[in-house]
Short mmCIF file of N, CA and C in Angstrom, two decimals:
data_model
loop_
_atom_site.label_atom_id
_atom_site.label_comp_id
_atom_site.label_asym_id
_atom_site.label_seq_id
_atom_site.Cartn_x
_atom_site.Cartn_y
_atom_site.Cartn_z
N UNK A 8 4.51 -49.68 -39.54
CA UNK A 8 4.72 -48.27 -39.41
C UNK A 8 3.56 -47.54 -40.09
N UNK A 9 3.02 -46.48 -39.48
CA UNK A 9 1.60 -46.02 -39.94
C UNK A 9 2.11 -44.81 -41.20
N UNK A 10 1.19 -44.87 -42.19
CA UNK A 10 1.47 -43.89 -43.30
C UNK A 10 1.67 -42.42 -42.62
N UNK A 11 2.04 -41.62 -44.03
CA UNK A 11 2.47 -40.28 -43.60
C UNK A 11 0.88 -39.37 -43.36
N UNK A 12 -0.15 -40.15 -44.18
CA UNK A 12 -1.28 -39.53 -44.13
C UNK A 12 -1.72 -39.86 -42.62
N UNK A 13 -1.63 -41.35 -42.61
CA UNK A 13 -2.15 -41.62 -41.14
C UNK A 13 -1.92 -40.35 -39.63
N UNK A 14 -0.29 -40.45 -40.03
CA UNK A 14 -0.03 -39.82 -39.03
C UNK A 14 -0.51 -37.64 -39.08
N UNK A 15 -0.33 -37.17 -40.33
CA UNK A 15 -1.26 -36.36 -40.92
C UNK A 15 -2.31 -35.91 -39.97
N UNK A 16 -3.07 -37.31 -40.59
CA UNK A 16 -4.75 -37.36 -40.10
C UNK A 16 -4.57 -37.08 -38.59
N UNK A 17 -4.05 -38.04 -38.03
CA UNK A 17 -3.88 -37.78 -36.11
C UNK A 17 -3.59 -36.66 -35.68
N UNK A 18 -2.51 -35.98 -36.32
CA UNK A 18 -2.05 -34.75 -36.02
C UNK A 18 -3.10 -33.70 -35.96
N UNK A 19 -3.83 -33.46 -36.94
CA UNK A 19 -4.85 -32.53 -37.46
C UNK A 19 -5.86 -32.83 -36.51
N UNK A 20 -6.00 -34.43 -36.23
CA UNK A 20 -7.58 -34.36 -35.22
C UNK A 20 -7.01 -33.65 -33.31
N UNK A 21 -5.72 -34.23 -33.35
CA UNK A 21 -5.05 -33.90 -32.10
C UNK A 21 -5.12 -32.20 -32.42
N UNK A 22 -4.38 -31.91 -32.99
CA UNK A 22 -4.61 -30.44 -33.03
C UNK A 22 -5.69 -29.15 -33.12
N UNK A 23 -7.41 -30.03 -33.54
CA UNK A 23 -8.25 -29.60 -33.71
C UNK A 23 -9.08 -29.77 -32.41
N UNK A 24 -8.53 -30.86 -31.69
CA UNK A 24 -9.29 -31.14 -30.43
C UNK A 24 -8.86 -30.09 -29.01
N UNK A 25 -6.96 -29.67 -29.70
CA UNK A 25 -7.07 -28.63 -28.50
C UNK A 25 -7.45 -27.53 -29.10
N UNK A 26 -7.54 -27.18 -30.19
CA UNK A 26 -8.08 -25.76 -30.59
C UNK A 26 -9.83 -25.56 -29.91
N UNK A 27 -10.68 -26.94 -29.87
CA UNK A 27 -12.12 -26.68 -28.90
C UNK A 27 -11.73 -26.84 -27.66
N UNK A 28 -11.08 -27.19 -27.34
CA UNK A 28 -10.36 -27.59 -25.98
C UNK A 28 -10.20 -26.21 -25.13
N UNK A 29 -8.90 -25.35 -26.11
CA UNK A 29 -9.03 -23.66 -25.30
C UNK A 29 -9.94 -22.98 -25.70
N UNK A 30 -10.52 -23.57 -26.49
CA UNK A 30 -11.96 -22.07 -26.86
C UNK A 30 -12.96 -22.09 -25.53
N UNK A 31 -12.99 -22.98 -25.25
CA UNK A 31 -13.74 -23.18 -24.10
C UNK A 31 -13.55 -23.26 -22.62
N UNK A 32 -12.38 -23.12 -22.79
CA UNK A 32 -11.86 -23.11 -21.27
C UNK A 32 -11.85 -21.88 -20.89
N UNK A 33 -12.05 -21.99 -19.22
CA UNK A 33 -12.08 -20.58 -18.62
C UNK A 33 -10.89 -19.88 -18.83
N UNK A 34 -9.37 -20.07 -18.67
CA UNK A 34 -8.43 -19.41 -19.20
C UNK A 34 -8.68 -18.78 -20.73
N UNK A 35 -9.22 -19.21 -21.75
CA UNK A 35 -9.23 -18.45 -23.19
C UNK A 35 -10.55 -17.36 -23.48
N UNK A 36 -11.56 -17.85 -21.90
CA UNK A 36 -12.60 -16.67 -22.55
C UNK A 36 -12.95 -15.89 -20.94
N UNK A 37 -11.91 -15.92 -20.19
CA UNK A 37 -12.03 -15.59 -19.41
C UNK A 37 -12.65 -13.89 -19.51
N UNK A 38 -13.68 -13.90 -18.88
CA UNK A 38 -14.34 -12.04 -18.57
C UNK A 38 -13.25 -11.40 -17.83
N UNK A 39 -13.35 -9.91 -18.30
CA UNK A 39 -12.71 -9.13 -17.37
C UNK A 39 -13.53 -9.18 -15.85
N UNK A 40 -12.18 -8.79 -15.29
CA UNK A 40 -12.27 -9.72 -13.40
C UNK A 40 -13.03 -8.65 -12.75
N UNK A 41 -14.56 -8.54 -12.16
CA UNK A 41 -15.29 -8.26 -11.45
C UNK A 41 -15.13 -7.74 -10.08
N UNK A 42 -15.31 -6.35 -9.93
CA UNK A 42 -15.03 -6.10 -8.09
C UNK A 42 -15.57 -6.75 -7.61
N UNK A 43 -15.06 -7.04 -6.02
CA UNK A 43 -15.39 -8.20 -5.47
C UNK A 43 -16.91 -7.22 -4.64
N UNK A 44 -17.17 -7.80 -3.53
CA UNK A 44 -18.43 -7.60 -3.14
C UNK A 44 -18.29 -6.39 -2.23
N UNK A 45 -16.81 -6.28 -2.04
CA UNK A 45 -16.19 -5.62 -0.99
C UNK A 45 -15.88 -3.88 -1.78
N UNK A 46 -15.91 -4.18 -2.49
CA UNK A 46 -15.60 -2.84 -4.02
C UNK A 46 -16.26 -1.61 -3.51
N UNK A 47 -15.89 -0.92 -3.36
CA UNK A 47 -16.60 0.72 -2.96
C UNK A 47 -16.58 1.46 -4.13
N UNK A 48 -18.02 2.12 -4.27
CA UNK A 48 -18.49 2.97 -5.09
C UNK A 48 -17.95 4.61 -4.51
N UNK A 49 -17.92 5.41 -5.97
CA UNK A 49 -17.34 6.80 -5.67
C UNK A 49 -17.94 7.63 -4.58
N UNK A 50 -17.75 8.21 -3.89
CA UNK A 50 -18.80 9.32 -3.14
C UNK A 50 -19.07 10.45 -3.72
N UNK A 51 -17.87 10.92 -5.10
CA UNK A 51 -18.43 12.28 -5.62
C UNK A 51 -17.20 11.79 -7.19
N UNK A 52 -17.38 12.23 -8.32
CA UNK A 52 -16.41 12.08 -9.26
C UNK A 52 -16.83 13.45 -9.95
N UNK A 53 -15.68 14.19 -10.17
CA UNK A 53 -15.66 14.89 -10.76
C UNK A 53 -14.17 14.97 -12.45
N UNK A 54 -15.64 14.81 -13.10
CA UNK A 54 -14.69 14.85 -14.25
C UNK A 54 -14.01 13.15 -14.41
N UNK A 55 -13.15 12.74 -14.62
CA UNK A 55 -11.67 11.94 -14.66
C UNK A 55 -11.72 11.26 -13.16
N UNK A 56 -11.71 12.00 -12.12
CA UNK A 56 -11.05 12.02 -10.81
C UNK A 56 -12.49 11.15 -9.83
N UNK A 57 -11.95 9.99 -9.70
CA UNK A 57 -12.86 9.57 -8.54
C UNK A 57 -12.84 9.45 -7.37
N UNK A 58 -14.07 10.13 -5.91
CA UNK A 58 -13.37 10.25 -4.99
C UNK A 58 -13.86 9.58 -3.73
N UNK A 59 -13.00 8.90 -2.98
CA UNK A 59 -13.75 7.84 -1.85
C UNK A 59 -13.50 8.35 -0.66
N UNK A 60 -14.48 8.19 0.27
CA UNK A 60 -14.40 8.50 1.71
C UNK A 60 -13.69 6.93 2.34
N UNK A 61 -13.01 7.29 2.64
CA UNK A 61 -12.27 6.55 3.48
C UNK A 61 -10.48 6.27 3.37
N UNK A 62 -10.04 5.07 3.72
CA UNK A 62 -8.67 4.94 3.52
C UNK A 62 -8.28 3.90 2.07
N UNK A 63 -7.69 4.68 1.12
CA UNK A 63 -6.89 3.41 -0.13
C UNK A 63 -6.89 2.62 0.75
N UNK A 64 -6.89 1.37 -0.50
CA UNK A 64 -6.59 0.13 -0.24
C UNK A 64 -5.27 0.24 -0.46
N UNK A 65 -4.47 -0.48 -0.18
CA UNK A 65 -2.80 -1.32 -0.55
C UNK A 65 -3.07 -1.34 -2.09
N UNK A 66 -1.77 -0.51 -2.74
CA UNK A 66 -1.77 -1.17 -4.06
C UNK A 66 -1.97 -0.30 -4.84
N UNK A 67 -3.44 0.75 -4.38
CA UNK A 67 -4.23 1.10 -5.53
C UNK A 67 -3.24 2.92 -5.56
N UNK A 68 -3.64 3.10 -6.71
CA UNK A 68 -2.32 4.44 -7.34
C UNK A 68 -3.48 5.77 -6.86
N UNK A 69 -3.60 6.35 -5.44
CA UNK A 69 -4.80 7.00 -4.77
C UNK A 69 -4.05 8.08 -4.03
N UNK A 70 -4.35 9.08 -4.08
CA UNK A 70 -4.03 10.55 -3.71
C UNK A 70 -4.76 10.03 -2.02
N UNK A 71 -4.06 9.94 -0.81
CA UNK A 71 -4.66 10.18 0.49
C UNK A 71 -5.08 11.31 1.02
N UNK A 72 -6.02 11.44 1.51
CA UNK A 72 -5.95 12.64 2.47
C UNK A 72 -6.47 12.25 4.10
N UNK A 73 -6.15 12.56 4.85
CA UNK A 73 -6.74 12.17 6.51
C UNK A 73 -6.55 13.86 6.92
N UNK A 74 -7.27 13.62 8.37
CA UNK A 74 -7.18 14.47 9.41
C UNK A 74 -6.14 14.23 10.33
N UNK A 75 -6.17 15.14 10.97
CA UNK A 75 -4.84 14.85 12.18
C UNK A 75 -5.16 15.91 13.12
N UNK A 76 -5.25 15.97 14.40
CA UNK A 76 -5.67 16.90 15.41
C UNK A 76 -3.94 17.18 16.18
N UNK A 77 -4.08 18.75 15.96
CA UNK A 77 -2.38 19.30 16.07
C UNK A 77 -2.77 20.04 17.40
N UNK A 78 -2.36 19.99 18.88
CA UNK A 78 -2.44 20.98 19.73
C UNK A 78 -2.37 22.31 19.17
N UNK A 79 -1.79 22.74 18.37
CA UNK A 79 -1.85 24.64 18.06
C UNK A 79 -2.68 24.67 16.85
N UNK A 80 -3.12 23.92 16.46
CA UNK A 80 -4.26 24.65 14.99
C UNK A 80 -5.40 23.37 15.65
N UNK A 81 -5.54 22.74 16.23
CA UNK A 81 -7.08 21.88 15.67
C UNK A 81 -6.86 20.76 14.62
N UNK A 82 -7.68 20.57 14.28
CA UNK A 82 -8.09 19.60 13.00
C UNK A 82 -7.36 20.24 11.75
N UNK A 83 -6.46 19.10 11.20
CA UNK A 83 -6.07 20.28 9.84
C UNK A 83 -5.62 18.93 8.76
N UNK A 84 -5.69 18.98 7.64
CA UNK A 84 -5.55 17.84 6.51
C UNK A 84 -4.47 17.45 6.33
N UNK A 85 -3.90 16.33 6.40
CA UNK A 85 -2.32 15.96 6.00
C UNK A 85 -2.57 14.53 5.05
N UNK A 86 -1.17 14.42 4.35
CA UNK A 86 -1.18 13.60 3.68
C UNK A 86 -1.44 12.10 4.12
N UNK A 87 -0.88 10.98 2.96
CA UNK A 87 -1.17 9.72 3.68
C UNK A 87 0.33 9.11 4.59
N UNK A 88 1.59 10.47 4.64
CA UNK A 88 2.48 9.94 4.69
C UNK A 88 3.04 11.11 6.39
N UNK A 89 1.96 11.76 6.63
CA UNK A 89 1.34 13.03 7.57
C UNK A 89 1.79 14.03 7.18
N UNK A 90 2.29 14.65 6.37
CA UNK A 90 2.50 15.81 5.76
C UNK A 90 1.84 17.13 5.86
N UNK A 91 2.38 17.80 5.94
CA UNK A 91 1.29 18.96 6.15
C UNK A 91 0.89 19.41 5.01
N UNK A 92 -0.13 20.21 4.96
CA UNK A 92 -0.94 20.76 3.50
C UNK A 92 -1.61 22.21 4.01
N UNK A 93 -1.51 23.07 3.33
CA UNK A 93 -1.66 24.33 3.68
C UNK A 93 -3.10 25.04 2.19
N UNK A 94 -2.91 25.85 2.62
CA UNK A 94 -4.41 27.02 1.80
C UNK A 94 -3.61 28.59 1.65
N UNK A 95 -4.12 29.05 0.26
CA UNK A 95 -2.90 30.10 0.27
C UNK A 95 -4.03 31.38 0.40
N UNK A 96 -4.15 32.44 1.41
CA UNK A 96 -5.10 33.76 1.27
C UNK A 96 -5.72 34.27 0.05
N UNK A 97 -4.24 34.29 -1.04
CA UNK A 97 -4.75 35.01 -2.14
C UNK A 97 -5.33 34.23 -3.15
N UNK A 98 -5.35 33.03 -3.00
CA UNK A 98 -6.64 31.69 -3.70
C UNK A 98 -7.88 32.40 -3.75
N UNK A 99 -8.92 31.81 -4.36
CA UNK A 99 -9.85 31.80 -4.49
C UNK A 99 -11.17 30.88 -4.05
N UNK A 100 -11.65 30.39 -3.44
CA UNK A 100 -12.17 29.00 -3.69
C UNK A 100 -13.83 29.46 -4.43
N UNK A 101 -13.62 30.19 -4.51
CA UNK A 101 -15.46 30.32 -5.36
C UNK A 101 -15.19 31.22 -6.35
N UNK A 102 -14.79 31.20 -7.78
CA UNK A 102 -14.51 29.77 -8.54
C UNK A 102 -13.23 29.51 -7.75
N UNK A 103 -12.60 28.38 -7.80
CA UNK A 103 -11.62 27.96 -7.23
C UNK A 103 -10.47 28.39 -8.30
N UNK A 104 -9.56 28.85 -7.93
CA UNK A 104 -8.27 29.35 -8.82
C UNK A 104 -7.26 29.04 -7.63
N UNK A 105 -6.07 29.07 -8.91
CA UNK A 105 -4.52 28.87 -7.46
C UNK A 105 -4.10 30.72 -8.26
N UNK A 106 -3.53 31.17 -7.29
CA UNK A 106 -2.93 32.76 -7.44
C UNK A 106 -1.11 32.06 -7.08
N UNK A 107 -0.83 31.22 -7.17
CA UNK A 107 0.70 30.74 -6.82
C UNK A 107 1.14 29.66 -7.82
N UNK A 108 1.89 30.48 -8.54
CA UNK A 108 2.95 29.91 -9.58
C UNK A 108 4.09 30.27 -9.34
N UNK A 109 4.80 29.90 -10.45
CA UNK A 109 6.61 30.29 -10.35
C UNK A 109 7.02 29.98 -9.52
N UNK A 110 8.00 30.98 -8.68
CA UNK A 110 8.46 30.34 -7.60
C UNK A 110 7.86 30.29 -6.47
N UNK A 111 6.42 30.78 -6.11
CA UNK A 111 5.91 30.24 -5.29
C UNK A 111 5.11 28.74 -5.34
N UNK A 112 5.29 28.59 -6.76
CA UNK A 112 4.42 27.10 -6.96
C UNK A 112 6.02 25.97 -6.41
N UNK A 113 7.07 26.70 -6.55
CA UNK A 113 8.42 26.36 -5.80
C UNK A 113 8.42 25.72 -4.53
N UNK A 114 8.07 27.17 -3.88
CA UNK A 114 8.22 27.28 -2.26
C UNK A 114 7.29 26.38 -1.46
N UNK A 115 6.08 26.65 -2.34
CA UNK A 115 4.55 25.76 -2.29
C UNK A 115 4.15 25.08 -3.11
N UNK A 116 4.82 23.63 -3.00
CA UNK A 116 4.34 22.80 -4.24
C UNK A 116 2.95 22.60 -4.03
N UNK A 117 1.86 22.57 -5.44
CA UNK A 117 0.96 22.06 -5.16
C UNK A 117 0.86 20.76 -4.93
N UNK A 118 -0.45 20.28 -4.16
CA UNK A 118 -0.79 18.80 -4.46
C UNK A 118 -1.48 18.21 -5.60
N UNK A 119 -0.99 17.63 -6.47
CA UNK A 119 -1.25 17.27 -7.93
C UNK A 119 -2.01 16.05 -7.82
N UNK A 120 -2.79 15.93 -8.69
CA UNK A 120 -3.63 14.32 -9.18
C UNK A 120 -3.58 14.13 -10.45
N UNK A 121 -3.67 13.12 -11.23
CA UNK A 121 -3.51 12.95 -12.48
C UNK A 121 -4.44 11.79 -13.04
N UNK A 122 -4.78 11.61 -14.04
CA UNK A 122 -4.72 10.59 -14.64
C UNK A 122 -4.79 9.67 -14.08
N UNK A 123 -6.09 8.44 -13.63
CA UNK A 123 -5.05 6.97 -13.51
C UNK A 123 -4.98 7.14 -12.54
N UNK A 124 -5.10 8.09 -11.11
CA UNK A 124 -5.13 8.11 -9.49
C UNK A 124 -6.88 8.62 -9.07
N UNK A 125 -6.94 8.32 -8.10
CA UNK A 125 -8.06 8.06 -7.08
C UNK A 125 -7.67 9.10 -6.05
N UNK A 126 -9.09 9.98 -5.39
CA UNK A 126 -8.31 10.60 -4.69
C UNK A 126 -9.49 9.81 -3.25
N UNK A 127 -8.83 9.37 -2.05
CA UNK A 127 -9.71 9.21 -0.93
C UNK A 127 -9.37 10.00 0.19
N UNK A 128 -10.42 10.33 0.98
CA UNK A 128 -10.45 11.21 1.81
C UNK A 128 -11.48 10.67 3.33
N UNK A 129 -10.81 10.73 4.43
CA UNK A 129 -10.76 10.24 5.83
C UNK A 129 -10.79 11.03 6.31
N UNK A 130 -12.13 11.79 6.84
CA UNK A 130 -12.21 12.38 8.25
C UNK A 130 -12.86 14.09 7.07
N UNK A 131 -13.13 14.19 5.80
CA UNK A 131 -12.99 15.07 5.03
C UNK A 131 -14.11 14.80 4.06
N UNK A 132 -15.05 15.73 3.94
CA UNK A 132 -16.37 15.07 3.18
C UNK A 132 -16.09 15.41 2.16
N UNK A 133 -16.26 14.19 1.15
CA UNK A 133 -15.79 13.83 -0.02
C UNK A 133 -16.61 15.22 -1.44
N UNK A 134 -17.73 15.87 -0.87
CA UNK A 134 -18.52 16.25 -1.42
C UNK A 134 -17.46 17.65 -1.86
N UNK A 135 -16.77 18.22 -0.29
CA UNK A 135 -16.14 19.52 -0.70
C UNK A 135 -14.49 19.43 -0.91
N UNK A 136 -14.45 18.24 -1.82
CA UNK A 136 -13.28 17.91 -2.47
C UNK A 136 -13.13 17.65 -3.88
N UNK A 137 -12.21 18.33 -4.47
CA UNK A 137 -12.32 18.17 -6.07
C UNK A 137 -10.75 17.96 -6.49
N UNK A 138 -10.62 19.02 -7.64
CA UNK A 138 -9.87 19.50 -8.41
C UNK A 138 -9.52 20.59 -9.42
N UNK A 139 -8.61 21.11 -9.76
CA UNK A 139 -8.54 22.87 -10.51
C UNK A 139 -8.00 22.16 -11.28
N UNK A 140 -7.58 22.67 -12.98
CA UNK A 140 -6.65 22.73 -13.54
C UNK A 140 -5.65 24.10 -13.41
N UNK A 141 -4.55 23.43 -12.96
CA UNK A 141 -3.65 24.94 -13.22
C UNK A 141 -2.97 25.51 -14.27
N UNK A 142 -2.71 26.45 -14.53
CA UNK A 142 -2.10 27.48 -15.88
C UNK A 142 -1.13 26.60 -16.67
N UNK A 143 -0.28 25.35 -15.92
CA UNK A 143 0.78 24.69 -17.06
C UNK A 143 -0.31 23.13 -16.93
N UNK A 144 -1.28 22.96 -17.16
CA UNK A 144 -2.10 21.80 -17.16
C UNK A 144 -2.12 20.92 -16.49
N UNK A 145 -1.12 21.06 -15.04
CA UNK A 145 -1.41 20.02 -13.93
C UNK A 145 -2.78 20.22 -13.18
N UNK A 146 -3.02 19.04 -12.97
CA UNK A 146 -4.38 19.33 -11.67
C UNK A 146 -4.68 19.40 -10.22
N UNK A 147 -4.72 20.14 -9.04
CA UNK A 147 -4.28 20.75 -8.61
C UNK A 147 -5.39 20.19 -7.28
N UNK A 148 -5.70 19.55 -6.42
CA UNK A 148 -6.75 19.17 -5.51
C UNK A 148 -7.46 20.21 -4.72
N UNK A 149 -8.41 19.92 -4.46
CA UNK A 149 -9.01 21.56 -3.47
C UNK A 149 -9.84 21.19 -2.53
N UNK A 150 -10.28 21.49 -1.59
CA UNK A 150 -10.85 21.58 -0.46
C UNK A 150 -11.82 22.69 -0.32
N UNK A 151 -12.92 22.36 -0.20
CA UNK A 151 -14.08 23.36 -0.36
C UNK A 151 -13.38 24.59 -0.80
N UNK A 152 -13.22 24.02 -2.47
CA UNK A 152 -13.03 24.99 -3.13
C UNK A 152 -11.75 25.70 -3.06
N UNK A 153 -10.92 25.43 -1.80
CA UNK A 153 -9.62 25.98 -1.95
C UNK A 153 -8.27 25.07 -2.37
N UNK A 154 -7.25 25.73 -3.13
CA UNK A 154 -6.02 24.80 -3.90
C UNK A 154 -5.15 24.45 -2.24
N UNK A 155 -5.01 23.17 -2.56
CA UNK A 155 -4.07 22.74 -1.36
C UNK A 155 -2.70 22.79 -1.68
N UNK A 156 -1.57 22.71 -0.77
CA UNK A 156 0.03 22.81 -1.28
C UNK A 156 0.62 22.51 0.09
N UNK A 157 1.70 22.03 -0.43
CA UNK A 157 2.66 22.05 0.59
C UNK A 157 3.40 23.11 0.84
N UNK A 158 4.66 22.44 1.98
CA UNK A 158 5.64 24.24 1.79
C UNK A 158 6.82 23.08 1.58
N UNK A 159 7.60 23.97 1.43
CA UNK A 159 8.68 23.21 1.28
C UNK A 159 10.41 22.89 2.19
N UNK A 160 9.80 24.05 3.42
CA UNK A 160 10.31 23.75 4.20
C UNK A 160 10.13 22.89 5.55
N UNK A 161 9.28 22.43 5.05
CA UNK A 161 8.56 21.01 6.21
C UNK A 161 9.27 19.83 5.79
N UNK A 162 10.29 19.76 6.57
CA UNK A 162 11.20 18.47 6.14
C UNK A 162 10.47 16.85 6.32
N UNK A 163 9.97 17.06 7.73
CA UNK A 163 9.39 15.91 8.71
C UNK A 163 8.27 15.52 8.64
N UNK A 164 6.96 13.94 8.78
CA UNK A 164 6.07 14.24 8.91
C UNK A 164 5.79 14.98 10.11
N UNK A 165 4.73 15.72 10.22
CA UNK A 165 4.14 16.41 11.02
C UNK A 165 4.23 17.99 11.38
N UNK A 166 5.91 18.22 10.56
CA UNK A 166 6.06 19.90 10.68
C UNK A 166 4.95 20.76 9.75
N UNK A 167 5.06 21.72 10.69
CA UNK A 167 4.38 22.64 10.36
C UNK A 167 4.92 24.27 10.72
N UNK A 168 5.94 23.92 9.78
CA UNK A 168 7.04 25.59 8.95
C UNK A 168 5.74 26.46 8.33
N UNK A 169 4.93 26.05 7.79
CA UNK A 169 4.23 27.10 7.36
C UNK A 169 2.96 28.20 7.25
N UNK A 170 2.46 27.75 8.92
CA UNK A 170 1.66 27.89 9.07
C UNK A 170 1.47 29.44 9.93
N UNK A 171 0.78 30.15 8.80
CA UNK A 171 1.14 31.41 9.35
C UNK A 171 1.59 32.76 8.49
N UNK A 172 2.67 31.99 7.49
CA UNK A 172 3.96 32.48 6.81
C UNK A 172 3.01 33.56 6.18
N UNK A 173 3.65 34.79 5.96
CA UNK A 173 3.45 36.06 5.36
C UNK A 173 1.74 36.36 5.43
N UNK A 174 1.43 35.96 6.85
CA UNK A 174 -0.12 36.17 7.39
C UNK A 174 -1.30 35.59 5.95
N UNK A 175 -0.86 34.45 5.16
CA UNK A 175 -1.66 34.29 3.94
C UNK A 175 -1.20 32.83 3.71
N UNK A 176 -0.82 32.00 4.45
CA UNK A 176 -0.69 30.89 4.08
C UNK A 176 -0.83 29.84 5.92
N UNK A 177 -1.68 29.31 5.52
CA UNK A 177 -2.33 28.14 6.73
C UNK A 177 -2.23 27.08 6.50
N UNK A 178 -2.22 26.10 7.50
CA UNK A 178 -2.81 24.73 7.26
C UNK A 178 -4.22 24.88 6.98
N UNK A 179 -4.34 23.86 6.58
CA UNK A 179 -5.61 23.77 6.17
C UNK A 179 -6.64 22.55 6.56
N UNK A 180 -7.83 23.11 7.33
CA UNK A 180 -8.37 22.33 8.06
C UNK A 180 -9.41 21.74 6.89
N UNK A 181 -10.61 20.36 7.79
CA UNK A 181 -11.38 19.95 7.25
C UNK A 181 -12.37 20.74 6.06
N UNK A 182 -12.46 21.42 6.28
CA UNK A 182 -13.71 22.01 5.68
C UNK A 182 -13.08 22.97 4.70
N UNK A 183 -11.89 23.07 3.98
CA UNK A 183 -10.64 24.36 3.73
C UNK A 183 -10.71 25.27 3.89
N UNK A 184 -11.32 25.67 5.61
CA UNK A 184 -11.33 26.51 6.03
C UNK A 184 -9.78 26.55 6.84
N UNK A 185 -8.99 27.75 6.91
CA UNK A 185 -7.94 27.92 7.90
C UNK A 185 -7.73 27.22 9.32
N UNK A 186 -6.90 26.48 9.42
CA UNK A 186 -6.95 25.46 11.19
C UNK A 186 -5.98 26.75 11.34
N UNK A 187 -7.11 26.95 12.25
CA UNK A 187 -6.44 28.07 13.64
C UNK A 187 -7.07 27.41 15.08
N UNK A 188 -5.95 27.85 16.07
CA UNK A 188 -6.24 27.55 17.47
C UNK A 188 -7.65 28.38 17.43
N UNK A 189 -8.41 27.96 18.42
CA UNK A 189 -9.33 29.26 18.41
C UNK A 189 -9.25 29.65 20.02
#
């Protein structure tokens, strides 16, 4: 029967052999994991907010935006889920301000980004797309310069309840200029 040192000794060399064992293995010094080759760079970042021309990937936590061509307005921006998105008259877009709070920030939710989301944009040049901060510190997306929102009576994708409403609220086309028939 081998002494208590013997067995001691074994223990300590066994135990010292896996301690070089994981130092060196790719699991214990593994690098943080590298975009692949396929990885797309920003087209415009402003601030926090980075922004890609094209469609999210699966997965990734990304504000969509696409186009959608509507027989009565043209070209006009909807979500990634087709939603409609509107532009309010009494906005601003140069400086960009939202003029709709309270209960019109209600009626017209804005479209918010935060923290930690990506915003990509399809069919919409990434250049005249940003972000506002609004008066209670959410951030607020814009379109050459104008605040985007929903309405809130657009139940469906694709309705469009609000286009029109109190001659100051549109969809809102590519460029955030007003989609009107012309």
């Amino acid at each position: 029967m081998p002494s208590v040192k013997a067995v001691l000794t074994t223990a300590v060399a066994i135990a010292a052999a896996a301690v070089v064992s994981l130092s060196t293995s790719p699991a214990a010094t593994a690098a943080p994991a590298t975009p692949s080759a396929t990885a797309q760079s920003p087209a415009k970042t402003q601030g926090w907010l980075n922004i890609y021309a094209g469609t999210a990937p699966q997965g990734i936590n990304a504000v969509q935006l696409k186009v959608a061509t509507d027989p009565k307005v043209g070209p006009r921006v909807t979500d990634n889920l087709n939603r409609s998105l509107y532009r309010f008259d009494k906005d601003t877009a140069n400086p960009s301000k939202s003029n709709c709070t309270g209960d019109c920030a209600t009626t017209w939710p804005p479209l918010l980004v935060s923290r930690g989301q990506s915003l990509y944009v399809d069919g919409i040049d990434p250049a005249t797309t940003g972000f506002i901060e609004r008066p209670d510190g959410t951030c607020q997306i814009t379109i050459g310069g104008w605040p985007i929102y929903y309405f809130s009576k657009d139940k469906n994708p694709g309705d469009l309840n609000g286009q029109g409403v109190g001659n100051t609220w549109f969809a809102v086309a590519p460029t955030g200029g007003k989609a009107q028939a012309k």
